[in-house]
Coordinates of C-alpha atoms in Angstrom, one line a residue:
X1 CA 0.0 0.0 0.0
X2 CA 1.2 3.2 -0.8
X3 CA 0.8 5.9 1.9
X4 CA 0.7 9.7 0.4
X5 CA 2.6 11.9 1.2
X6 CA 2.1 15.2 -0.5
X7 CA 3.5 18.0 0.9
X8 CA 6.9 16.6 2.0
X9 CA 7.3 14.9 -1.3
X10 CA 6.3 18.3 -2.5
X11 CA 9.2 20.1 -0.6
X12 CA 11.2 17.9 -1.9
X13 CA 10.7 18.1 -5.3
X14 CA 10.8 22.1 -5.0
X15 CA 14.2 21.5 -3.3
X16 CA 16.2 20.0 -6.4
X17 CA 19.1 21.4 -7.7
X18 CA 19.1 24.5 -4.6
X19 CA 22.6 23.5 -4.4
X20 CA 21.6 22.8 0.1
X21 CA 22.3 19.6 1.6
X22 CA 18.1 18.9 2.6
X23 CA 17.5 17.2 5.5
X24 CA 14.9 15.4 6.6
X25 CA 14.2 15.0 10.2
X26 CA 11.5 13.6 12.6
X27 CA 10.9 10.8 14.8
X28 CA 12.2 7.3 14.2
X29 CA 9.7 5.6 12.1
X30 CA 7.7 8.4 11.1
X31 CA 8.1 7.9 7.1
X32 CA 11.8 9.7 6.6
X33 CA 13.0 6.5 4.8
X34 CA 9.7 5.6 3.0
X35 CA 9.5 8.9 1.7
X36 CA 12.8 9.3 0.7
X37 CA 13.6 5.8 -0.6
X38 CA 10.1 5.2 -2.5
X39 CA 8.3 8.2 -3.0
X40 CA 11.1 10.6 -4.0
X41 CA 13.1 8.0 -5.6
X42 CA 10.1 7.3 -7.6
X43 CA 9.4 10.7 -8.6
X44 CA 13.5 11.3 -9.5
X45 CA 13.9 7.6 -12.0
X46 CA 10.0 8.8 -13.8
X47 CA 10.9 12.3 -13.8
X48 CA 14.7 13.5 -13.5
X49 CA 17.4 10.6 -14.0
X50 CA 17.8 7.0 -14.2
X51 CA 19.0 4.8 -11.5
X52 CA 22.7 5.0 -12.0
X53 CA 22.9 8.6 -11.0
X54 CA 20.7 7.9 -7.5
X55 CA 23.2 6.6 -4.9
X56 CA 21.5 5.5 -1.4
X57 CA 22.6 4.3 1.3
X58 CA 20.6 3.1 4.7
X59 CA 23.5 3.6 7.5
X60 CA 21.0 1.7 10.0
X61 CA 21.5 -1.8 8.2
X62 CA 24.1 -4.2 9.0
X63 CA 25.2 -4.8 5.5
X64 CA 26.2 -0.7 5.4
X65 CA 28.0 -1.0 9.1
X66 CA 31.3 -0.7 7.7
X67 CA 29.8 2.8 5.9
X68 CA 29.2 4.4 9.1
X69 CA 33.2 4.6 8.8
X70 CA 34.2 8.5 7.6
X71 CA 36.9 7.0 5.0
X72 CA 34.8 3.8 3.8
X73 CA 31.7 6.1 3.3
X74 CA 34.0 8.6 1.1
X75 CA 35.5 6.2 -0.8
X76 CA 32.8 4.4 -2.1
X77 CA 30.8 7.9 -2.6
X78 CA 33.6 9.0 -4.8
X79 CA 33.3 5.4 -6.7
X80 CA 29.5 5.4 -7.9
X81 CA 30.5 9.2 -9.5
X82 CA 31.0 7.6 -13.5
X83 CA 30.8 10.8 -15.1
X84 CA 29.5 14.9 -15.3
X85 CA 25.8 14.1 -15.1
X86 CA 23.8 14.9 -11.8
X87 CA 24.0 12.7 -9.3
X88 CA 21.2 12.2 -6.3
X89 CA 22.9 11.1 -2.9
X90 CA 19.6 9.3 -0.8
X91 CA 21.4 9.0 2.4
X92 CA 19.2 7.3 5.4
X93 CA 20.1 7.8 9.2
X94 CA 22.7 10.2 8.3
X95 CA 23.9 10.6 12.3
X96 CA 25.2 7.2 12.3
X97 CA 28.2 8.0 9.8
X98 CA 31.3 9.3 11.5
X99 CA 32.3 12.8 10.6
X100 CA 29.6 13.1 8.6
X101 CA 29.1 16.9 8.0
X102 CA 32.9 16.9 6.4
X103 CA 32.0 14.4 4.1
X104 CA 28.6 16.5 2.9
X105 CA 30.6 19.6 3.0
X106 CA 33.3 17.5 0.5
X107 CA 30.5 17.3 -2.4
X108 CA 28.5 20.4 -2.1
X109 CA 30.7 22.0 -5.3
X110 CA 30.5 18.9 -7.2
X111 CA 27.8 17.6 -9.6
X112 CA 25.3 15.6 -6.7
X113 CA 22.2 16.5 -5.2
X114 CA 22.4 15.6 -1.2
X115 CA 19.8 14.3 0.4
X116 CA 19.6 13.0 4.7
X117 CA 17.6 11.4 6.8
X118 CA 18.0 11.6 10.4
X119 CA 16.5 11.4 14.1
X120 CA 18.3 13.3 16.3
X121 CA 18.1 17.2 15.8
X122 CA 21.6 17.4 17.4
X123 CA 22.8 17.0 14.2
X124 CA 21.2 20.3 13.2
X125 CA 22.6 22.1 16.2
X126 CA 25.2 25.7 16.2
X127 CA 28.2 23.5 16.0
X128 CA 26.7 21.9 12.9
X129 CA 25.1 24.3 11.5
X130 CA 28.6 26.3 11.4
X131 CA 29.9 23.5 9.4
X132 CA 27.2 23.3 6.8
X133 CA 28.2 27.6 6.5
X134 CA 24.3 28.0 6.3
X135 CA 24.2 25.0 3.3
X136 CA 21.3 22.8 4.8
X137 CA 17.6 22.9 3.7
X138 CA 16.0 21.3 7.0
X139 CA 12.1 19.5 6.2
X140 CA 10.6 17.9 9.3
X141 CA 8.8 14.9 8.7
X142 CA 6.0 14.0 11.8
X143 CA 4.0 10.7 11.8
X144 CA 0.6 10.9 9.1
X145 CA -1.6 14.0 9.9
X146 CA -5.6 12.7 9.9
X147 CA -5.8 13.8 6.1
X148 CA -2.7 11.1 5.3
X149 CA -4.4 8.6 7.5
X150 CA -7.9 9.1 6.2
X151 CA -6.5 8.9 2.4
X152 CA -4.8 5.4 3.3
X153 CA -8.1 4.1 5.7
X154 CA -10.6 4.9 3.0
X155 CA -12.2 1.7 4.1
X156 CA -13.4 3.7 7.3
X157 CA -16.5 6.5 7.9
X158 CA -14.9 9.8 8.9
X159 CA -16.3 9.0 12.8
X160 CA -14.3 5.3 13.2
X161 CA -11.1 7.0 11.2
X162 CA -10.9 9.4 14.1
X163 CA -11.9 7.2 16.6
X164 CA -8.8 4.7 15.7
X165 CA -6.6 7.6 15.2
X166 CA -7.3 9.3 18.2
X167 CA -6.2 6.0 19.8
X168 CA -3.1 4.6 17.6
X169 CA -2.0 7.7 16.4
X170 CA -0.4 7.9 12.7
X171 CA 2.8 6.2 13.0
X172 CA 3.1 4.7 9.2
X173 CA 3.2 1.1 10.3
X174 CA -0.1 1.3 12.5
X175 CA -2.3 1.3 8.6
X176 CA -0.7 -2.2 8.4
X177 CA -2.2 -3.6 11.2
X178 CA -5.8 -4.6 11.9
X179 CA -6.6 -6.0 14.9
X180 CA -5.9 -3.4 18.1
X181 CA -4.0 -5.8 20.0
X182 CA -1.2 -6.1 17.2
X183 CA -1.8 -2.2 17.3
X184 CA -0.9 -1.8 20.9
X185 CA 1.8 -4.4 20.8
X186 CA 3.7 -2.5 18.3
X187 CA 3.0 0.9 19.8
X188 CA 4.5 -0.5 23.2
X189 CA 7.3 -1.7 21.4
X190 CA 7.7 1.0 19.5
X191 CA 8.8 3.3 22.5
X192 CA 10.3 0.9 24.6
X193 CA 12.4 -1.0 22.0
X194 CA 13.5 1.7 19.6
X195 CA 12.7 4.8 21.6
X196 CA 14.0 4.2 25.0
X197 CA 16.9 1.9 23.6
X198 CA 17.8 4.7 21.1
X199 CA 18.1 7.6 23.5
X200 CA 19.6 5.1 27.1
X201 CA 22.1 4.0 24.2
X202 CA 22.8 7.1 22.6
X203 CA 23.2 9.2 25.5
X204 CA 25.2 6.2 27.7
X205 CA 22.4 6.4 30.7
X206 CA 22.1 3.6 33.0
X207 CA 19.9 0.8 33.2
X208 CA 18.9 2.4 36.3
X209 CA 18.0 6.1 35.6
X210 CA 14.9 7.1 35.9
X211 CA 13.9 8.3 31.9
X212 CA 11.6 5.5 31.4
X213 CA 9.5 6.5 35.3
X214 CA 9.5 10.0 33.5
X215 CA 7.7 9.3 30.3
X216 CA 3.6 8.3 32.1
X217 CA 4.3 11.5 34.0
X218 CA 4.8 13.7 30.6
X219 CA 2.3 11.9 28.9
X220 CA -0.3 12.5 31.8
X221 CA 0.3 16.4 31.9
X222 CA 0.0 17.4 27.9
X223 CA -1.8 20.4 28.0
X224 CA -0.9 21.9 31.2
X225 CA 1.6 24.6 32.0
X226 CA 5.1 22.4 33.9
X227 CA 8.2 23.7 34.6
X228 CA 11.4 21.0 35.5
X229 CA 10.7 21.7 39.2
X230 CA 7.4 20.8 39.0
X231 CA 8.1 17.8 37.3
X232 CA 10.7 16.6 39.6
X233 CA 7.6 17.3 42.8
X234 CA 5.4 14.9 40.5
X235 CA 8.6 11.9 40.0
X236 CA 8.8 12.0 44.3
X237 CA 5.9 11.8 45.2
X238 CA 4.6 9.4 42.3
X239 CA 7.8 7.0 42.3
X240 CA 8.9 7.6 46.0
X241 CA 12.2 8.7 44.7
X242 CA 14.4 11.5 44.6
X243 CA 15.5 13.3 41.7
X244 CA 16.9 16.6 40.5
X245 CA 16.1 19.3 38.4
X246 CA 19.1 19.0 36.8
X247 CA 18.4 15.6 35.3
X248 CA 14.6 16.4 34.5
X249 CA 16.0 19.3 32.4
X250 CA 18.6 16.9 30.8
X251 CA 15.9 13.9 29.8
X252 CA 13.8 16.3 28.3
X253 CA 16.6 17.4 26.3
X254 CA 16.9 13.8 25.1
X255 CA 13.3 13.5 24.3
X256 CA 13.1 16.7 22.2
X257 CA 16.5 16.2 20.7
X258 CA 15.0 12.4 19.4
X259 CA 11.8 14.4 18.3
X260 CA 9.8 12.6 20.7
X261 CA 8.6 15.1 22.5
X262 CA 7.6 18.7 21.6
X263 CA 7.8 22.2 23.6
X264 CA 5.6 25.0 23.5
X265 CA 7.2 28.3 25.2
X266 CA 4.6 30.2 27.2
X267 CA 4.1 33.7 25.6
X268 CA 2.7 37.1 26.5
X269 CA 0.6 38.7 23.8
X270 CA 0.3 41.9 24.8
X271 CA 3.7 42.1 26.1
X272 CA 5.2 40.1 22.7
X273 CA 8.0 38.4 25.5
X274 CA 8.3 34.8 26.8
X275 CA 7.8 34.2 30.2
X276 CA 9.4 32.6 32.7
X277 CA 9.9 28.6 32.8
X278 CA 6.2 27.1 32.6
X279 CA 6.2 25.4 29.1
X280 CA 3.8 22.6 27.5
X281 CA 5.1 19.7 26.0
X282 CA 3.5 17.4 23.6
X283 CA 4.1 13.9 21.9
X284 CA 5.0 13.5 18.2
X285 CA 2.3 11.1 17.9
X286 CA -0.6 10.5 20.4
X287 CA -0.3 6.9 19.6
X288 CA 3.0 6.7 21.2
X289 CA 1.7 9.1 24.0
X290 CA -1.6 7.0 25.3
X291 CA 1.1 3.6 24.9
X292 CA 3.3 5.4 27.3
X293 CA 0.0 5.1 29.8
X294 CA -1.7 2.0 28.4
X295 CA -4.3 3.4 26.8
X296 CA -5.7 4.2 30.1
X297 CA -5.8 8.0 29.9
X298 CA -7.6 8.9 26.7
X299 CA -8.9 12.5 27.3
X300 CA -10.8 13.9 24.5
X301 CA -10.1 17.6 25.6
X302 CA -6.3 16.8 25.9
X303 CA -6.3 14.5 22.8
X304 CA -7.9 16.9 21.0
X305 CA -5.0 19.5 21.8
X306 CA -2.0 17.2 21.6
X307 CA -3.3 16.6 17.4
X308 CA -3.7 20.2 16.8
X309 CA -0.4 21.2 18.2
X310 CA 1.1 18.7 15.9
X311 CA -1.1 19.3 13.3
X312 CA 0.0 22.9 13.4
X313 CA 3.6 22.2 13.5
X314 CA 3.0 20.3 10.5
X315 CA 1.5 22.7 8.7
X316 CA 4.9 25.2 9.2
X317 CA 3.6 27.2 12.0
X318 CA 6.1 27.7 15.0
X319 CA 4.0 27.4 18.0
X320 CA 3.7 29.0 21.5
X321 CA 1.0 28.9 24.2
X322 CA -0.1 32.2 24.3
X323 CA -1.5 34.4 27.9
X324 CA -2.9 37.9 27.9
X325 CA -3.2 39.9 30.7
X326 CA -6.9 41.4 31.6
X327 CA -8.2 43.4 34.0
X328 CA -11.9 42.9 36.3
X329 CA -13.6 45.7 35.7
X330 CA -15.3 45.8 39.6
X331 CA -11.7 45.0 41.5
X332 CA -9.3 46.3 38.6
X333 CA -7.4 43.3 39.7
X334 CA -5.2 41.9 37.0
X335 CA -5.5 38.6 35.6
X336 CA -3.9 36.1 32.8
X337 CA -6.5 34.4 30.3
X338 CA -4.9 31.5 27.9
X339 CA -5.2 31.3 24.4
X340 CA -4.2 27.8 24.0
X341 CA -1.9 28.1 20.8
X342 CA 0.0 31.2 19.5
X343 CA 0.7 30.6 15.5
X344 CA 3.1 32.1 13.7
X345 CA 4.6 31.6 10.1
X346 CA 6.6 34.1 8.4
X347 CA 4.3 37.7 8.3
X348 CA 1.2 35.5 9.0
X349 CA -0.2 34.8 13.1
X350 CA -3.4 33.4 13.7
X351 CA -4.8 32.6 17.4
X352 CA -6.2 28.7 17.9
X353 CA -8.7 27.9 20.8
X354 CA -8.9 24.4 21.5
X355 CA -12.7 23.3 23.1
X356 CA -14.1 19.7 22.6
X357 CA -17.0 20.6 23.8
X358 CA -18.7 24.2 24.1
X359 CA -22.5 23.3 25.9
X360 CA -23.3 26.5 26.8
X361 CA -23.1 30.3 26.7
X362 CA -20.6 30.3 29.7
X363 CA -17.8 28.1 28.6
X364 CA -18.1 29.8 24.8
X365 CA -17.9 33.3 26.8
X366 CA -14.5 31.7 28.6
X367 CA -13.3 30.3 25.4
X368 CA -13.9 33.9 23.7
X369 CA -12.4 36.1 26.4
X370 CA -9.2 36.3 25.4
X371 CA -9.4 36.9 22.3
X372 CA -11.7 40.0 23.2
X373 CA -8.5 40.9 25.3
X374 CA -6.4 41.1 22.2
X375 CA -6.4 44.3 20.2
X376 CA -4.7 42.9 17.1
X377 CA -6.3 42.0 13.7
X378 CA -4.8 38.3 13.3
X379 CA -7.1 35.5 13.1
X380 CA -8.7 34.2 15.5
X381 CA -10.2 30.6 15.4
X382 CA -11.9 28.5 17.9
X383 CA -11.8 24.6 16.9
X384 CA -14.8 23.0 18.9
X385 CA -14.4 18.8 18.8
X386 CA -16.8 16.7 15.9
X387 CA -18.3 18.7 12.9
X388 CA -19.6 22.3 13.2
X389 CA -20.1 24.0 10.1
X390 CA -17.4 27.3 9.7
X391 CA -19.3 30.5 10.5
X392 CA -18.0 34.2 11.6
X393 CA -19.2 35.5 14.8
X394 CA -20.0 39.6 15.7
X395 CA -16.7 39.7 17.1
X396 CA -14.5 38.3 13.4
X397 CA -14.0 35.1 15.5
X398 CA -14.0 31.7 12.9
X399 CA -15.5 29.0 14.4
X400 CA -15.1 25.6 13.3
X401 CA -15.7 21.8 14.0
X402 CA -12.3 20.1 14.5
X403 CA -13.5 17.1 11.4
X404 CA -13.4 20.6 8.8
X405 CA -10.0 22.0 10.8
X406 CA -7.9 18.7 10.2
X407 CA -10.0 17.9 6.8
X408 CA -8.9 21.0 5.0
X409 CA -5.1 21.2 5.6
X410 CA -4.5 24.0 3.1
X411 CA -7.2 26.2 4.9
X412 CA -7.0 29.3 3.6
X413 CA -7.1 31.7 7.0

């Protein structure tokens, strides 16, 4: 089955020949390979060259091992190069390869077309960065948004398609499998075996350290405001053992850098600053996030916000939790109202309220408060959970049922 995958393979294609080493990032098994090895490589042999100019390599398989060596890896790059034609290097899990940003750097002037996989952002930090001298076009890859996993579950009515991916998430794999025990055996594993193993391994932690007690507590708090402190309280008194701040800010450093786990910065409106330390953090998938806690905390409200921050991401917005200060007009006391997500891409901004379920005046009065509060002329949607048909309030305010929201990805706003 082939799974679509539009807009990346649409990035990709816009990408050729920009003379940038592109780099694809996002959690393991997310689609990086599939989409670079079958859907691009299928678009390049019908469309561009023939197979003799593609070169790929998967650094993650045993037969490549001796590949992940700086000097092996060169050498046989420098033998598949027959003659002046362009070349397409498809290199998969490029942060296994030793010195590999030297060796990119080594063909950039020549006649190839660079392409990387990889899953561990690290490898697009300062240090990195420096050594690409601002040559690398980064796309980030996430697991299927709904509109990829409705396209490839047509079977389904649009109510069970959400339903199961609400539940399992849109890790590729996940459209293979039918029955949801094989669904939640793979998930489990998924975290555990490659997750966990990647980032204990990677990061040389010890059997011992207290990453994987960390995870249910994460996974229990997406959408609500933490800081590391706070999180550390939560590890004592839930696991009955101590542990610092120091090494809560670390794990969650490992989690984000494996793009695991997401952070949305806490931002004042009115006062355009970040503040302080209280963050969100989200999953990459909520599949892998309601594993984490066996499928035992399935919260629509919180579901519902962990697949539009993603969603959102997806789409190329960069995304903050937004807070605007208000005043009671009896006390004149000063307050902070949330707008659940701040979006921002390029010259556009748009302000997202997240309600599954609005039942009465009251809670649409709390959900349009802050957005009364803020004197700007950015749009302002609130996404209310199941189908509501798009309408225009008094106030400019689009409201819309989160079905429509997810259904129409290039939603003109």
């Amino acid at each position: 089955m082939e799974i679509k995958r539009d807009k990346y393979l649409a990035e990709l294609i816009d990408s050729i020949g920009n003379g940038l080493v592109k780099v694809i990032v996002g959690a393991r098994r997310c689609g990086k390979s599939y989409l670079l090895f079958n859907l691009f490589e299928k678009y390049l042999l019908a469309n561009v060259t023939d197979n003799e100019h593609i070169i790929k390599i998967n650094f993650d398989a045993f037969e490549n091992l001796k590949l992940t060596k700086a000097e092996e890896c060169y050498k046989y790059l420098i033998s598949k190069i027959k003659d002046d034609k362009q070349y397409f290097f498809l290199l998969d899990e490029i942060q296994l390869l030793e010195n590999f940003e030297s060796i990119l750097n080594s063909f950039l002037n020549k006649n190839i077309d660079i392409y990387v996989t990889g899953s561990n952002s690290k490898m697009l930090s300062s240090d990195i960065a420096t050594e690409f001298r601002g040559r690398g076009w980064l796309i980030n890859v996430f697991p299927l948004s709904f509109n990829e996993f409705k396209s490839a579950k047509s079977n389904l009515n649009y109510d069970d398609a959400f339903e199961e991916y609400f539940t399992y998430g849109g890790m590729p794999y996940i459209i293979e499998l039918n029955s949801s025990k094989d669904k939640i055996k793979y998930l489990k594993n998924l975290y555990l075996e490659t997750y966990l193993k990647d980032i204990i391994e990677r990061n040389k932690l010890r059997k011992d350290d207290n990453i994987e007690e960390l995870l249910p507590i994460l996974a229990s708090n997406i959408g609500s405001f933490t800081n590391v402190h706070k999180i550390a309280s939560t590890f004592v008194s839930i696991n009955k053992k101590q542990i610092s701040d120091h090494s809560i800010s670390k794990y969650l450093s490992y989690l984000e850098d494996a793009f695991i786990l997401y952070r949305a910065k806490r931002y004042d409106i009115k006062g355009r600053k970040y503040i302080g330390a209280n963050d969100k953090y989200y999953f990459a998938d909520c599949g892998i996030r309601n594993a984490i806690l066996n499928f035992r905390q399935t919260e629509p409200s919180h579901l519902m916000e962990q697949i539009l921050y993603i969603e959102l991401l997806n789409r190329g917005y960069s995304v903050d939790v937004g807070v605007v200060e208000t005043r009671e007009t009896k006390t004149n006391e000063r307050k902070y109202v949330e707008v659940d997500f701040v979006c921002n891409l390029g010259s556009q901004k748009l302000y997202l309220q997240s309600a599954y379920q609005i039942n009465d005046n009251k809670k649409l009065q709390q959900e349009l408060r802050p957005f009364k509060n803020i004197d700007d002329s950015f749009k302002k949607i609130v996404v209310v959970g199941g189908k509501l048909k798009p309408y225009y309030d008094d106030y400019g305010i689009l409201h819309m049922g989160l079905y429509d929201f997810l259904e129409n990805d290039n939603y003109s706003f």
